[in-house]
Phi, psi and omega in degrees: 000089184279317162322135171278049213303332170305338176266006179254172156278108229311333163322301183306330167289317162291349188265343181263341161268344190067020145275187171209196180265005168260359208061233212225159187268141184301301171007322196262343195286314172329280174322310206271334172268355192286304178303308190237005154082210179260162170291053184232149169271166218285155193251153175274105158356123173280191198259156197270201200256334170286339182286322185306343188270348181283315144328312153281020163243039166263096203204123178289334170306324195295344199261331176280329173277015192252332166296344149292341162244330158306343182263347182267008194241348173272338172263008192044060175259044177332291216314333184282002197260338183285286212291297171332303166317313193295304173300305193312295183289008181262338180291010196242298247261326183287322178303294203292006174277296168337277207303313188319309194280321186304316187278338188275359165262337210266297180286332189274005158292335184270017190242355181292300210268120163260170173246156172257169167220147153275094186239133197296106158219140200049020198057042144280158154229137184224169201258094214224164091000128155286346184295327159309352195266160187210153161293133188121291236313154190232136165233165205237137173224142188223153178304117184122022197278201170195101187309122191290330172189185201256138197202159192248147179272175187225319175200143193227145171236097198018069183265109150262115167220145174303107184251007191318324205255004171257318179224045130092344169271140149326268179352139181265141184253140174292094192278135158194180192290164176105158315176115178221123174353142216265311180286005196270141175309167194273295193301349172286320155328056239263009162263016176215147186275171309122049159005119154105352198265170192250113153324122164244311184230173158055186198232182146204186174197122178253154171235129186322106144256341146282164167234155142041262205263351173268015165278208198268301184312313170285009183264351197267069193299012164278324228232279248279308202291132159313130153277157192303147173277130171272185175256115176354157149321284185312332170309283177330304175292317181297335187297297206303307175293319193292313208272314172273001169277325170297284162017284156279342167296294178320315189288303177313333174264343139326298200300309166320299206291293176323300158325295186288010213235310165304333203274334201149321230272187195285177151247349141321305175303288183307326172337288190300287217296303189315311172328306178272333157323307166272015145262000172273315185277310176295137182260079184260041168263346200279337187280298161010284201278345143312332153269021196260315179329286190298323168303319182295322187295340195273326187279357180271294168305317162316287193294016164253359176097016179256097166251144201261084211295321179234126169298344154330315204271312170339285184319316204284333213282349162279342183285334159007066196266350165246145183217095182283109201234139180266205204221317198275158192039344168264317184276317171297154195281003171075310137036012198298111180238171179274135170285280192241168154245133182235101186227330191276159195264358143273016183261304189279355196213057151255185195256356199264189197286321181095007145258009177234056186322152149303132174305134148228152178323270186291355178274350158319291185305303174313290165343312169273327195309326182298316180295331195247011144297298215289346199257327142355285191295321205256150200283354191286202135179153181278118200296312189237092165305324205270356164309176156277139206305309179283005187239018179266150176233137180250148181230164165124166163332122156318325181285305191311322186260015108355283198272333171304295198313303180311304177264034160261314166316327190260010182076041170241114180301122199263306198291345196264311163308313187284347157317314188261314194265117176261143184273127173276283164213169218221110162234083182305180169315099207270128164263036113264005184255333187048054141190170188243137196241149161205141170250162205205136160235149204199121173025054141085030162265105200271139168203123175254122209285137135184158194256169160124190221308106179326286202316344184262280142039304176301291214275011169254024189252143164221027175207139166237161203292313170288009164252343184038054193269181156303295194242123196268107171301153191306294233269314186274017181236010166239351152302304177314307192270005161295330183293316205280344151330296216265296174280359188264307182276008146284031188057039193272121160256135199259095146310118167262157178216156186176167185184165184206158181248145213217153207289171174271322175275019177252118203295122180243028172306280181252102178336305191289339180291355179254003183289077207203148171044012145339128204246083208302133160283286192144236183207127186250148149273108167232187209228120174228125170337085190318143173284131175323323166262015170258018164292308161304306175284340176289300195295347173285314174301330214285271188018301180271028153067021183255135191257118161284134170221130177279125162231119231214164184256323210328175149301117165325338201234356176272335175291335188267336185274321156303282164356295202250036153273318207252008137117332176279143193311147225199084166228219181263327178283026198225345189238159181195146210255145191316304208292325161308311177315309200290342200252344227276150151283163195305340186262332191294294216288335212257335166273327181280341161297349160322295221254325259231075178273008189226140140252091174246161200051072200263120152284174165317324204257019117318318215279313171315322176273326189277017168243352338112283197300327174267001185276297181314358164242044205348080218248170190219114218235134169271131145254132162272145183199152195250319213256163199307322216261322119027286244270351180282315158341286171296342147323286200305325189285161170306324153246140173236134184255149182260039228316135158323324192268013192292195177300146166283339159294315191278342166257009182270339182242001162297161186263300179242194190237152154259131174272300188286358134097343053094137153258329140338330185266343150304309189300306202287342187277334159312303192305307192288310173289326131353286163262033168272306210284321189257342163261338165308304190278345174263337180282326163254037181265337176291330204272283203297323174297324182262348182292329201292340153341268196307358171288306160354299175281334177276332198281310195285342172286334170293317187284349166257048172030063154258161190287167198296142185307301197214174186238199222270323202271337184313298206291338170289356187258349186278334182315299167261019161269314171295272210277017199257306166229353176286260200019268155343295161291002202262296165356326180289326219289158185204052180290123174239337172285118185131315191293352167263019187251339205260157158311169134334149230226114143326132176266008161279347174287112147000133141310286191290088200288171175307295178295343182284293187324324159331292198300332224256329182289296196279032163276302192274346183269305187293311161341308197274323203269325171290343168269330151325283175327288192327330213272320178303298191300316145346283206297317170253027173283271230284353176056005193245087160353293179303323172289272183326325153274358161300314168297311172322300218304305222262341175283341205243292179319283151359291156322310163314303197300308159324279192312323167329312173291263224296006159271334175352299166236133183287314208264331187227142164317135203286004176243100200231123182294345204242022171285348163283014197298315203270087154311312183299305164292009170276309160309288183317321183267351148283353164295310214284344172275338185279273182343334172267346194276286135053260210261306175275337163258327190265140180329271192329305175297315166312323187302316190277329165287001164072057156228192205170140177322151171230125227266168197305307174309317194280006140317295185301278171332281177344299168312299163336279204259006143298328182314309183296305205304329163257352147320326170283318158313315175312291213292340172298290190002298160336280210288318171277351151244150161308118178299159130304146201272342171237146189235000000 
């Protein structure tokens, strides 16, 4: 931002955007991006495909194996020395395929979530891609905004925004209109708004003079740049175990050399073969492929409408044991239309349910007078009016854009009423104040409108509009909340309206101190649809062993009629009210939160203690939330979720976003993260359990004084049969059936669970000892060394390829109809068969892999005792996990 644009004056800005203060014609939008382009800042360049495929042989494997051919090329072992280069490049090419995907998924996830802007063009206000704004462009800002681009204000209303992440200060700094020094520092700056910075209080309306790399923000190239993504909890811990399974891989293949070394054996031979053990046993594809686990889970939930902001968030969303939830738009179809109005004085005080009112004299005028408050108060409005009535798109607040729609419909012109009506001043809704303000003057009368919580609303009234009384009597303001009564437990949310009229010279600084002597208006109803599947998905959290908690602004008895239409338990001992919450200690609220599924009339800063309190029961707690005042809550929860249509503050510190606002879409993303958590522990029980065989086999073939099993390129080619692609594919898999049957995962719970470590033992015994035997048992059928390691050699792959299905799944057995399910691992392991086909018949690979044909019977013997061998695996299987009861 070079410009002084902050030291001029708004004629001047304006005459230098070629704008005004209604703003720009859309007409003009072409040229002005043709001129100044769109409004995004510059992305930091990935790394290009060489460096990253250059990047994987910064690898400590990759360095053992450039040493194994260096010790093969000094001993002229060339064929061994050919072939090491060939497996180094193909493990560099399968590592850089990973990441390549990993990273190119990563970024277009961060291209999902756009920011919006509302901007004054042909004198509408609309709804636009901030990447669309252009200079002139006028834009309108409210609390929870996120600023779109850098503007000079044009009118301000207790306007605060948060600059922390352009200068580093906390403090929300206090914005307003007017003139500032040429020289004044950028945090100083206190008539212009900032790209990227955050709305804390109040409104404002700016006019666009930056743009994209020509912000504040884009001159900071520090700012600009993405930080390295860290690395996960769950990330962390698998390093930390892949470092003591190397570990114990060194030691044990140290013990082979010594042992073989003692024994007789070459120490060159063994030497080259330890060498490729460990590069066969250290798993070093498992950090790769956790993260390829986790992106893919994260690009699986995006196509459920979730996106998944931290990777972070992957790990938690299965551990999930509470899911704190509003109602509108999630349980709801988010739909809000007006039922009833209830103003007249047989509407507010007859004895009936209060949906079939009696026509009254004065109830026409009350109706509207209701109708043009809600349209007064709310921040919502229809972007194109002058279209046809089914082709209108309304933004704003779902309750708002109800009653905007509800008083176009009754014939109030929202642009032609701000018009008529001059705005004095403006308090949007607040949900911790629960109402909305507005002051209006008409012909040099001030009256100030206002909407929200029938129950607060009441009790600031002393008068009502269809009584044209003095005084609102005890007996008609307990008819009145009987009405409100009537209408909350048909799950109806209840608008109040109400107004007064107020002196000129009396000081509108603070709104709420004039909130007072209030002149009662009535009651708007409206109505939003339960969504068709949440009935269904609440019986899906109970199953997985998950507690739904409704926490709602609504009226109490609308909150127990919701609760129990859509299925959570729902009685009087079960709810508890903001206001209960706000008095209750903290140890009272950490036990009724045990028992406790409904919150009704919540503020944000309730919401922030009932997420504290089940967390003090160590509950693993989703919280949702849409709004500015939201964001501490969702901070605070283990997850914090974000509805699409919220606040920009609520997704900035939310994990994940729902686009489609779905309460379902939590549930299938807990569904997912499960089975992110659960393909992480089968890729490495597949890497380590089966690499650990051949250790099996060597130690015992040293310790009986046998010649070496297999020789350096066998196990490296056994490496890249295994480990090159069922890995890979194993990464894929997205077995879902069961998995919601199950209890929350502790999240403290060990990767390696008590039956996997079971499994994982008589894995490395049985494997191992079957391949020993085969190999003794070869050698003296066959008096042929070579042969006897061609069969091992075709036994060992062979095991591999089979065990990939039967790690798929823990819980269900590997003969199964729906094991060819995973295309991907269908492929792989026919690569992994053509490569052993291969490996065994074509000439040229025997020679360098020291093999030789293997005639049909001995083929058959193979088949054979891989077959026990997984049969035996199958039935521990069996015995240390729980089965399913249908497979």
């Amino acid at each position: 931002m070079d410009y002084p644009w902050h030291s001029l004056g708004l004629p001047e800005v304006f005459k230098h955007t070629g704008s005004n203060a209604d703003g720009i014609l859309a007409n003009s939008i072409p040229n002005r991006l043709k001129k100044y382009g769109r409004n995004t800042l510059p992305e930091e360049k990935p790394l290009s495909v060489t460096h990253l495929f250059l990047s994987q042989f910064h690898n400590p494997l990759i360095y053992i194996l450039l040493v194994a051919f260096g010790i093969s090329i000094s001993l002229s072992h060339f064929s061994d020395a050919i072939f090491i280069i060939v497996v180094l490049l193909i493990n560099t090419t399968v590592g850089f395929y990973q990441e390549y995907k990993a990273d190119r998924s990563i970024l277009a996830l961060k291209r999902v979530v756009s920011v919006s802007a509302r901007v004054i063009r042909d004198g509408n206000l609309k709804e636009v891609d901030s990447t669309e704004l252009v200079p002139g462009d006028v834009f309108m800002l409210r609390a929870g905004d996120k600023v779109p681009a850098d503007a000079r204000i044009i009118e301000s209303k207790n306007f605060k925004i948060n600059e922390s992440n352009l200068t580093g200060e906390w403090a929300a700094v206090h914005k307003k209109e007017g003139v500032v020094e040429k020289d004044t520092s950028l945090g100083d700056r206190t008539n212009t708004v900032f790209m990227g910075t955050l709305v804390e209080e109040g409104s404002g309306k700016a006019i666009v003079v930056e743009i994209g790399s020509h912000t504040a923000i884009g001159n900071i190239v520090s700012l600009v740049k993405e930080t390295e993504e860290r690395k996960t909890p769950l990330q962390k811990k698998l390093s930390k175990l892949s470092r003591l399974t190397g570990g114990f891989v060194l030691f044990v293949i140290s013990l082979v050399v010594v042992i073989g070394y003692l024994q007789g054996q070459s120490f060159t031979d063994i030497f080259i073969a330890s060498l490729a053990l460990a590069v066969s046993a250290i798993p070093a594809g498992l950090l790769p492929a956790i993260t390829v686990i986790l992106v893919l889970g994260m690009n699986r939930i995006l196509k459920q409408k979730g996106l998944v902001r931290k990777l972070v968030a992957n790990e938690t969303l299965g551990s999930v044991t509470v899911i704190c939830t509003d109602k509108t738009g999630t349980l709801t179809e988010g739909k809000m239309q007006v039922s009833h109005i209830f103003a007249s004085k047989d509407e507010l005080f007859n004895n009936g349910d209060g949906l079939a009112p009696k026509e009254a004299k004065n109830g026409v005028e009350s109706h509207i007078l209701a109708l043009k408050t809600s349209l007064f108060t709310s921040e919502a409005f229809i972007e194109n009016p002058n279209d046809e009535l089914t082709e209108w798109i309304v933004r704003g607040r779902s309750t708002e854009q109800a009653l905007v729609l509800a008083s176009a419909h009754a014939g109030l012109e929202q642009r032609t009423l701000n018009t008529e009506y001059k705005i004095i001043e403006q308090q949007p809704f607040d949900s911790s104040k629960k109402y909305a303000i507005s002051i209006r003057e008409l012909d040099g009368k001030r009256v100030l409108y206002v909407t929200g919580a029938p129950e607060i609303i009441l009790d600031k009234s002393n008068s009502v509009h269809c009584e044209k009384s003095s005084h609102l009597e005890k007996d008609r303001q307990i008819a009145i909340l009987n009405k409100l009564d009537s209408l909350a437990k048909k799950g109806l949310r209840v608008v109040a309206c109400a107004y007064r009229e107020i002196d000129k010279n009396v000081s509108v600084e603070n709104l709420d101190e004039l909130l007072k002597n209030l002149t009662f208006i009535g009651f708007i109803a409206l109505k939003d649809p339960l969504r068709e599947e949440t009935k269904q998905s609440i019986v899906e959290t109970k199953r997985a062993g998950i507690r739904t908690v409704l926490i709602t602004g609504d009226h109490r008895h609308t909150a127990l009629a919701i609760a129990t239409e859509v299925g959570i338990e729902a009685r009087e001992n079960t709810i508890l009210e903001g206001k209960e919450v706000e008095e209750m200690d903290e140890k009272i609220l950490k036990e009724k939160a045990k028992t406790v599924n409904i919150y009704a009339r919540v503020s944000p800063s309730h919401k922030l203690k009932i997420v504290r309190a089940l967390q003090a029961n160590n509950e693993v707690v989703a919280m949702v939330g849409d709004g500015v005042n939201d964001a501490p809550a969702l901070k605070a929860a283990d997850v914090g979720v974000a509805v699409g249509s919220g606040t920009d503050v609520a997704k900035e510190v939310a994990d994940v976003v729902l686009l489609d606002n779905n309460f379902k879409t939590i549930v299938k993303a807990i569904e997912q993260g499960r089975v992110v958590f659960e393909n992480i522990r089968k890729v490495f029980v597949y890497l380590i359990a089966d690499d650990f065989s051949e250790l099996f086999l060597f130690l015992a073939a040293m310790i009986f004084g046998l010649p070496l099993p297999l020789v350096a390129a066998q196990i490296l080619w056994i490496n890249l049969v295994e480990d090159g692609f069922p890995d890979i594919a194993l990464t894929t898999e997205q077995e879902t059936k069961g998995v919601m049957d199950e209890k929350p995962r502790n999240p403290n719970e060990s990767i390696l669970s008590k039956p996997m470590r079971k499994w994982m033992i008589s894995i490395f015994f049985v494997t191992g000892s079957a391949a020993f035997l085969s190999f003794v048992g070869f050698w003296n059928m066959t008096g042929d060394l070579e042969k006897a390691r061609a069969m091992i050699f075709a036994l060992m792959c062979l095991d591999s390829l089979i065990f990939a299905f039967a790690v798929r799944s823990f819980k269900r057995p590997l003969w199964r109809k729906d094991i060819f399910s995973n295309y991907f691992l269908n492929g792989a392991v026919l690569i992994g068969l053509v490569l052993l086909a291969g490996a065994v018949y074509f000439a040229p690979l025997q020679k360098l892999l020291s093999t030789q044909s293997l005639m049909a019977t001995e083929w058959v013997m193979i088949l054979l005792i891989s077959t026990v061998e997984i049969i035996i695996l199958e039935t521990f299987k069996k015995k240390f996990f729980r089965p399913l009861i249908k497979v």
